[in-house]
mmCIF file of C-alpha atoms in Angstrom:
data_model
loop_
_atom_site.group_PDB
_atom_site.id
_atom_site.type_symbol
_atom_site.label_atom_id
_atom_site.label_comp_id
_atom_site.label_asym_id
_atom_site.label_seq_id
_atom_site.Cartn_x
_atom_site.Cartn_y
_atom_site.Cartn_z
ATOM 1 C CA UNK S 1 0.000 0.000 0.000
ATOM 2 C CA UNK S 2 1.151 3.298 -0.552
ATOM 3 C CA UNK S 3 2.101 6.010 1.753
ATOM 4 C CA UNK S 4 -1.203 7.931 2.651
ATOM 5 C CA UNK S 5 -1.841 11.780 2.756
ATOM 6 C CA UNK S 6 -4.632 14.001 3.033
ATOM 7 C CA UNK S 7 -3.865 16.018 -0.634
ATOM 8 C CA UNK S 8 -6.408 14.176 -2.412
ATOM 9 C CA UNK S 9 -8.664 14.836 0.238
ATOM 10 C CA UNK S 10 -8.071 18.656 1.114
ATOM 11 C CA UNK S 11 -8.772 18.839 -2.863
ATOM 12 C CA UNK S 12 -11.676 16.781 -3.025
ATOM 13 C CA UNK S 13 -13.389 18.688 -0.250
ATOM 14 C CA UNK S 14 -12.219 22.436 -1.642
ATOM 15 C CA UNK S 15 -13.879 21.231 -4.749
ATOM 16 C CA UNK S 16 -17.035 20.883 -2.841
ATOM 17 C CA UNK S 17 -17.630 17.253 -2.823
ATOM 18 C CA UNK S 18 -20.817 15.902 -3.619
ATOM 19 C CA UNK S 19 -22.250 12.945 -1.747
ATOM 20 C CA UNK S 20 -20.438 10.240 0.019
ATOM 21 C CA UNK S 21 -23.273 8.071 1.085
ATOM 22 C CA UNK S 22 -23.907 6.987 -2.881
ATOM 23 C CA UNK S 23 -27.091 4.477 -0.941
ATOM 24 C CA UNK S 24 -25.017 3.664 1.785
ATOM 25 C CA UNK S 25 -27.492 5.485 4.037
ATOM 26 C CA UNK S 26 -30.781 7.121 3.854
ATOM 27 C CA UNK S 27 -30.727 11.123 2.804
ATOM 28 C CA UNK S 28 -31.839 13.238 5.040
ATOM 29 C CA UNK S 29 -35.449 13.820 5.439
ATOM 30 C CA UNK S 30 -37.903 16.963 5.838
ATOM 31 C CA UNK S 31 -37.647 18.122 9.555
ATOM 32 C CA UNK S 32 -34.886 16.097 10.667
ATOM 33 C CA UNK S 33 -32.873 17.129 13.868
ATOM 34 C CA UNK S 34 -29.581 18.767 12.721
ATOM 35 C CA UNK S 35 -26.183 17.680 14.322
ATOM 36 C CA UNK S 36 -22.155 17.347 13.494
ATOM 37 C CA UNK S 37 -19.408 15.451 13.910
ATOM 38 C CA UNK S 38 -15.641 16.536 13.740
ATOM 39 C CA UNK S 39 -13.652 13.508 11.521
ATOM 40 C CA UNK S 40 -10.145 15.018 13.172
ATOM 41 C CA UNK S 41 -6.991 13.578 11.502
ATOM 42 C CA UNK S 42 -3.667 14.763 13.962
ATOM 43 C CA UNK S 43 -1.137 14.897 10.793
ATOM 44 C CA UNK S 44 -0.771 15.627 6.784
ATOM 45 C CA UNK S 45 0.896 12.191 6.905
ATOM 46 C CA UNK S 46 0.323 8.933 7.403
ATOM 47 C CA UNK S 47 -2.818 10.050 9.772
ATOM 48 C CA UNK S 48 -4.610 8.873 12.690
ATOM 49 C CA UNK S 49 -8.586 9.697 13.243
ATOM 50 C CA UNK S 50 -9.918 10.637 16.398
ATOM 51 C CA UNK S 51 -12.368 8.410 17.748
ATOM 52 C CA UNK S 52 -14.750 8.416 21.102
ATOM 53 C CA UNK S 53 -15.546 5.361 22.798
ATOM 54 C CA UNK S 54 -19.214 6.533 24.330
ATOM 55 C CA UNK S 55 -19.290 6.008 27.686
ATOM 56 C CA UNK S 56 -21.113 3.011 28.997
ATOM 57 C CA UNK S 57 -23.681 4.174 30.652
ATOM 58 C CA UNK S 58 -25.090 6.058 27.791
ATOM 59 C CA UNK S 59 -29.065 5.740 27.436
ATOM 60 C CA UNK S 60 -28.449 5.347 23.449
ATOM 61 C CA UNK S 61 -25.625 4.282 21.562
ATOM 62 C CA UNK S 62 -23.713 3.294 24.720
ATOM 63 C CA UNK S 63 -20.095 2.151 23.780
ATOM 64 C CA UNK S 64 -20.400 2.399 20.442
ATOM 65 C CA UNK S 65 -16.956 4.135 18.611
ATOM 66 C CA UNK S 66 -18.040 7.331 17.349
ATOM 67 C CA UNK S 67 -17.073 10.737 15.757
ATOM 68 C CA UNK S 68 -16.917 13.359 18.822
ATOM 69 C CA UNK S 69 -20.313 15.065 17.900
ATOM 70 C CA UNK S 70 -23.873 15.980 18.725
ATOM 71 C CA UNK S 71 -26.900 18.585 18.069
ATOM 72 C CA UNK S 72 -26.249 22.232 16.440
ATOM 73 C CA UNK S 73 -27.665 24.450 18.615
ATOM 74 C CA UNK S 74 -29.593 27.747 17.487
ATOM 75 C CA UNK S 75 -27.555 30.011 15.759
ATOM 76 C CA UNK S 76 -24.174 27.685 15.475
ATOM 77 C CA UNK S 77 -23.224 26.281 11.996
ATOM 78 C CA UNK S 78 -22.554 22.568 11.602
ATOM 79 C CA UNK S 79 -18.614 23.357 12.052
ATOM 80 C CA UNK S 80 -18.987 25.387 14.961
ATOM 81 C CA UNK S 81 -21.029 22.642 16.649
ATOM 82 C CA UNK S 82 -18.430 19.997 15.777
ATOM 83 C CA UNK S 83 -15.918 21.855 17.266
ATOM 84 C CA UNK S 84 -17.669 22.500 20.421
ATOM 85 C CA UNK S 85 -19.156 18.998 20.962
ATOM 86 C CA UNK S 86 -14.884 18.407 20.744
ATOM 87 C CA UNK S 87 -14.144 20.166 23.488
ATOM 88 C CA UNK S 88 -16.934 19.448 25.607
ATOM 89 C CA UNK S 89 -15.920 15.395 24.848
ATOM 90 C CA UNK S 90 -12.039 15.138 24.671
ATOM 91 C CA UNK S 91 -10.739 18.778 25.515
ATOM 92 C CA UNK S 92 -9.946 19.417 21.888
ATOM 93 C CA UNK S 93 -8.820 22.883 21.341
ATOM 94 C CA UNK S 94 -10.143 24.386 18.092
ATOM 95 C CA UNK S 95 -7.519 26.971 18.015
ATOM 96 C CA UNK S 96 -5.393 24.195 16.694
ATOM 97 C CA UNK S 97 -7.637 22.608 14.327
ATOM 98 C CA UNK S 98 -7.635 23.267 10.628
ATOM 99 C CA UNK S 99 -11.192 22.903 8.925
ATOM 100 C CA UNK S 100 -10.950 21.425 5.670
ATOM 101 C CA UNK S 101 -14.119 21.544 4.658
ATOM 102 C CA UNK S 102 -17.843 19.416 5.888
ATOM 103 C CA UNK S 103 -19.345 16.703 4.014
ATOM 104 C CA UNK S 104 -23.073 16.106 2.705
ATOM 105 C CA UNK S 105 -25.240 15.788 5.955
ATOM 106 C CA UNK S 106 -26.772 12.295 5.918
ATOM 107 C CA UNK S 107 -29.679 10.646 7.581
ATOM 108 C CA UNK S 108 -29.041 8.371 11.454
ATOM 109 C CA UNK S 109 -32.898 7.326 11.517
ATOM 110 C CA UNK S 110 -32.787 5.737 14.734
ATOM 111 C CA UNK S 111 -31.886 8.979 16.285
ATOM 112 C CA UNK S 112 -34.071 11.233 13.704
ATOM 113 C CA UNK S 113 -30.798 13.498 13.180
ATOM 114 C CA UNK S 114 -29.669 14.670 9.752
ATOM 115 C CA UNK S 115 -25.842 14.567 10.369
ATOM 116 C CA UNK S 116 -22.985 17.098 8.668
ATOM 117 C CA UNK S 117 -19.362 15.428 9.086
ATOM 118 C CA UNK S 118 -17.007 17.914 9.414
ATOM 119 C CA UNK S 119 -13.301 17.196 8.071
ATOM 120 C CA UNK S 120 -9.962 18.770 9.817
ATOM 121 C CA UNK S 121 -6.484 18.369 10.850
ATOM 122 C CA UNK S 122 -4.498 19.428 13.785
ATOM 123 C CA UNK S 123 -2.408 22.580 13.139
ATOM 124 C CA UNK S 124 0.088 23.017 15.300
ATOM 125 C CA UNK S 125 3.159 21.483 16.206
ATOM 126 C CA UNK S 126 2.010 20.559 19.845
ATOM 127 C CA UNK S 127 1.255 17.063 19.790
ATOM 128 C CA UNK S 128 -3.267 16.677 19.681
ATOM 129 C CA UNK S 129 -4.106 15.495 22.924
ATOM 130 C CA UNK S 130 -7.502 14.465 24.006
ATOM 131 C CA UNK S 131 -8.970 13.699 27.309
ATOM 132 C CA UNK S 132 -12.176 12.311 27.711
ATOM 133 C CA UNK S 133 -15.269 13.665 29.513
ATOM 134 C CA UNK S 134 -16.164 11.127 31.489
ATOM 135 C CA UNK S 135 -19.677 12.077 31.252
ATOM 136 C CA UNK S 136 -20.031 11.130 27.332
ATOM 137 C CA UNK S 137 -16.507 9.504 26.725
ATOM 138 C CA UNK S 138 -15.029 6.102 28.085
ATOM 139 C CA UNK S 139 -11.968 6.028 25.705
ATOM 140 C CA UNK S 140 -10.538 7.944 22.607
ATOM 141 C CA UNK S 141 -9.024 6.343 19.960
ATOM 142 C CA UNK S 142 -6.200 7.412 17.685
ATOM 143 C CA UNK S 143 -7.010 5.025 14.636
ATOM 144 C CA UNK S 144 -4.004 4.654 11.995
ATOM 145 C CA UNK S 145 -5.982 5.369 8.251
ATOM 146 C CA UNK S 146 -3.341 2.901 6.862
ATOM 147 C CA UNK S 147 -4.997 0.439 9.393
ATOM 148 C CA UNK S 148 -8.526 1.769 8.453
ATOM 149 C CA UNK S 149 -7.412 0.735 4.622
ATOM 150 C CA UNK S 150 -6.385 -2.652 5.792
ATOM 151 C CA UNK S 151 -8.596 -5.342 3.554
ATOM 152 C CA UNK S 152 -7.485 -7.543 6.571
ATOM 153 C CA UNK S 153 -9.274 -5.041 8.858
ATOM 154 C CA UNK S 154 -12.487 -4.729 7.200
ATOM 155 C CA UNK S 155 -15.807 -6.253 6.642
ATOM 156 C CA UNK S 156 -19.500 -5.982 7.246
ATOM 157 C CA UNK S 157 -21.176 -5.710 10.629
ATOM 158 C CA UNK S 158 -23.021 -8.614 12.242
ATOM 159 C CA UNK S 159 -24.421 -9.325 15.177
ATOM 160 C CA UNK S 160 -27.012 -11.620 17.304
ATOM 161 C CA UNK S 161 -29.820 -10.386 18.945
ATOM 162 C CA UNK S 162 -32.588 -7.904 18.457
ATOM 163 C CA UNK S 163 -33.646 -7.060 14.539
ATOM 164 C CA UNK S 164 -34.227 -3.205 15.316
ATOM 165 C CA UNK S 165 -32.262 -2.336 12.142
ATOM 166 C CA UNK S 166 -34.291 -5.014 10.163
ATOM 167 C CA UNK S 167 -37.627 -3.957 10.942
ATOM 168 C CA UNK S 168 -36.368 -0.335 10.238
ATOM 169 C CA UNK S 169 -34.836 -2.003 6.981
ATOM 170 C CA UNK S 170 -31.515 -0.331 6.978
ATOM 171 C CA UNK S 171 -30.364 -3.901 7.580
ATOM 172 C CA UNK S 172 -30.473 -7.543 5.880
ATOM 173 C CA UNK S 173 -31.700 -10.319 8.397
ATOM 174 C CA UNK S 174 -28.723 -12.505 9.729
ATOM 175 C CA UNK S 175 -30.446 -15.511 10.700
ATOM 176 C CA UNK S 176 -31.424 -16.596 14.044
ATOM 177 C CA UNK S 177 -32.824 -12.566 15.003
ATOM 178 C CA UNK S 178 -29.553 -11.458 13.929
ATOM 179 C CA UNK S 179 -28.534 -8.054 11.629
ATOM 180 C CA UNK S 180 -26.167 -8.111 8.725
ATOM 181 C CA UNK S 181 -24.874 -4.365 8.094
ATOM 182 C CA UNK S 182 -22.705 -2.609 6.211
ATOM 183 C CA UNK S 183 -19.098 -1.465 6.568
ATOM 184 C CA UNK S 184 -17.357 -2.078 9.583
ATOM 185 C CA UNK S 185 -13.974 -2.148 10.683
ATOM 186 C CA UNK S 186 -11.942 -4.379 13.341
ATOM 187 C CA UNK S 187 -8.838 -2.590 14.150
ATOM 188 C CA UNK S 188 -6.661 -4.350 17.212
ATOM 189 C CA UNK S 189 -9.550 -5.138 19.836
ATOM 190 C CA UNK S 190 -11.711 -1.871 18.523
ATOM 191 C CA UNK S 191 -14.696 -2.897 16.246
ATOM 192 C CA UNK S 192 -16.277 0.015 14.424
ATOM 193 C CA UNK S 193 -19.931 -0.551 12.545
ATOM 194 C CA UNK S 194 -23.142 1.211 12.030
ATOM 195 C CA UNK S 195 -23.175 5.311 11.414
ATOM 196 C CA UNK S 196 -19.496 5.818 12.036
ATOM 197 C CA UNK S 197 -18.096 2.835 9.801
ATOM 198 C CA UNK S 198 -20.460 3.967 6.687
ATOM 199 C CA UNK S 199 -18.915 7.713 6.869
ATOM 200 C CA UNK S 200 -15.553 6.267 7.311
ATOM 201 C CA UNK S 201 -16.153 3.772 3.940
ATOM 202 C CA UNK S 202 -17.290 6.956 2.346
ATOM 203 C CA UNK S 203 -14.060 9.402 3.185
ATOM 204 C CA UNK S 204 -11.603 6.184 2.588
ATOM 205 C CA UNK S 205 -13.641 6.876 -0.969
ATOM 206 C CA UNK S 206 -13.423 10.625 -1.327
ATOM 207 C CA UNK S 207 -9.515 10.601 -0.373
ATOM 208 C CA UNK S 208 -8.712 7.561 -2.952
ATOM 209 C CA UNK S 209 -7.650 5.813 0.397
ATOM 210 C CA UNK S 210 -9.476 2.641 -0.294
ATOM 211 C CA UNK S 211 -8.459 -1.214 -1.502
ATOM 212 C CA UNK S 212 -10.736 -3.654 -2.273
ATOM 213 C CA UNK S 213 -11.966 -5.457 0.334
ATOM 214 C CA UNK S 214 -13.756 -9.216 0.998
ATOM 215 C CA UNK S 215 -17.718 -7.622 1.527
ATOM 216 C CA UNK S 216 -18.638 -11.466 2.694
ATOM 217 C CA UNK S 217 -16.709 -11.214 5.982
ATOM 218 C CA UNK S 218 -18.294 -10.560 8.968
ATOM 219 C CA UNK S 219 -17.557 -8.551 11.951
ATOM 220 C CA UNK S 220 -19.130 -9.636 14.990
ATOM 221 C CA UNK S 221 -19.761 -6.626 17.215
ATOM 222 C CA UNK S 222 -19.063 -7.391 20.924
ATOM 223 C CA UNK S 223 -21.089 -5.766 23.420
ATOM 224 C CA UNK S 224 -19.059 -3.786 24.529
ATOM 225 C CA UNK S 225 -18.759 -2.125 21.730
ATOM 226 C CA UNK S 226 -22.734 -1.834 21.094
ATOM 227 C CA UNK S 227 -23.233 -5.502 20.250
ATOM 228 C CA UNK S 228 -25.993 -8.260 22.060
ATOM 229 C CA UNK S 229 -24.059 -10.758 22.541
#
């Protein structure tokens, strides 16, 4: 694999992208909730993303790897939002983040939000560090791209349980009341699925950062991790 950089991407998303969902995901609907996440990469080169492990205790969505995120409030734009829901979950600083531009918002129907993904990288030569709230945040997560790209690292969601996602039918059946997904990722003992896995497949797209990969493997999500089982 080749050495990867956020050019393509910086150009992709000056250009003004157009979608990244391409089905992936239900568009946004009429009267949907607004909200943003900040997709943070620390460096030009050969980049990490920032990740939030929600905290376990959450009523929804509880340990589930995420984009640091959450409603824009009245008056805020989708990039000021992002950058305060950063602060307010792992300390981020926005005086050293560099927005590169936000993404198509796209649809999270079991929450009702219409979500903008907003792209940047850290600025400065101080080294991004991140501390999480321990109010919304168990654990952040510096994820390598190159390990995001992996083939060996990739694969569709699945797991046992409840057929929420089914009956919604944003999800095949898996047999035995399980789901079948889309893109997720397994990356050391951190599994990433559902909302944050399908923008990730779509900016490994946008930034030419993506190999093929085996679509018939499945990635069991743990529970820890938002899983049944």
């Amino acid at each position: 694999m080749g050495e990867v950089t956020i050019d393509r991407l910086t150009r992709e998303l000056s250009a003004g992208v157009g979608a990244i969902i391409d089905g992936r995901h239900p568009a946004p609907g009429a009267g949907m909730r607004q909200a943003a996440v900040l997709v943070l990469l620390d460096q030009p080169s050969d980049p990490a993303v920032l990740l939030t492990e929600r905290a376990s205790h959450l009523r929804k969505h509880a340990g589930q790897i995420s984009f640091p995120g959450g409603s824009v409030e009245p008056g805020e734009t989708a990039s000021g939002a992002a950058l305060r829901e950063a602060w307010e979950e792992c300390g981020i600083d926005d005086a050293g983040v560099r927005l590169l531009g936000e993404l198509p918002a796209s649809s999270l129907p079991v929450s009702s939000f219409a979500v903008t993904p907003v792209v940047g990288t850290w600025s400065t030569d101080r080294q991004l560090e991140a501390v999480p709230s321990p109010d919304e945040v168990d654990a952040i997560h510096m994820v390598k791209v190159a390990d995001l790209v992996d083939p060996n690292n990739r694969g569709r969601w699945s797991r046992s349980g409840r057929p929420v996602l089914e009956r919604k039918g944003l999800v095949s059946g898996g047999g035995s009341g399980g789901e079948i997904g889309g893109a997720a990722f397994r990356v050391g003992d951190v599994v990433i699925w559902g909302f944050t896995a399908m923008l990730l497949d779509g900016l490994l797209d946008v930034a030419g950062w993506s190999h093929p990969w085996d679509t018939g493997r499945r990635i069991a999500v743990p529970r820890r991790f938002g899983g049944w089982d």
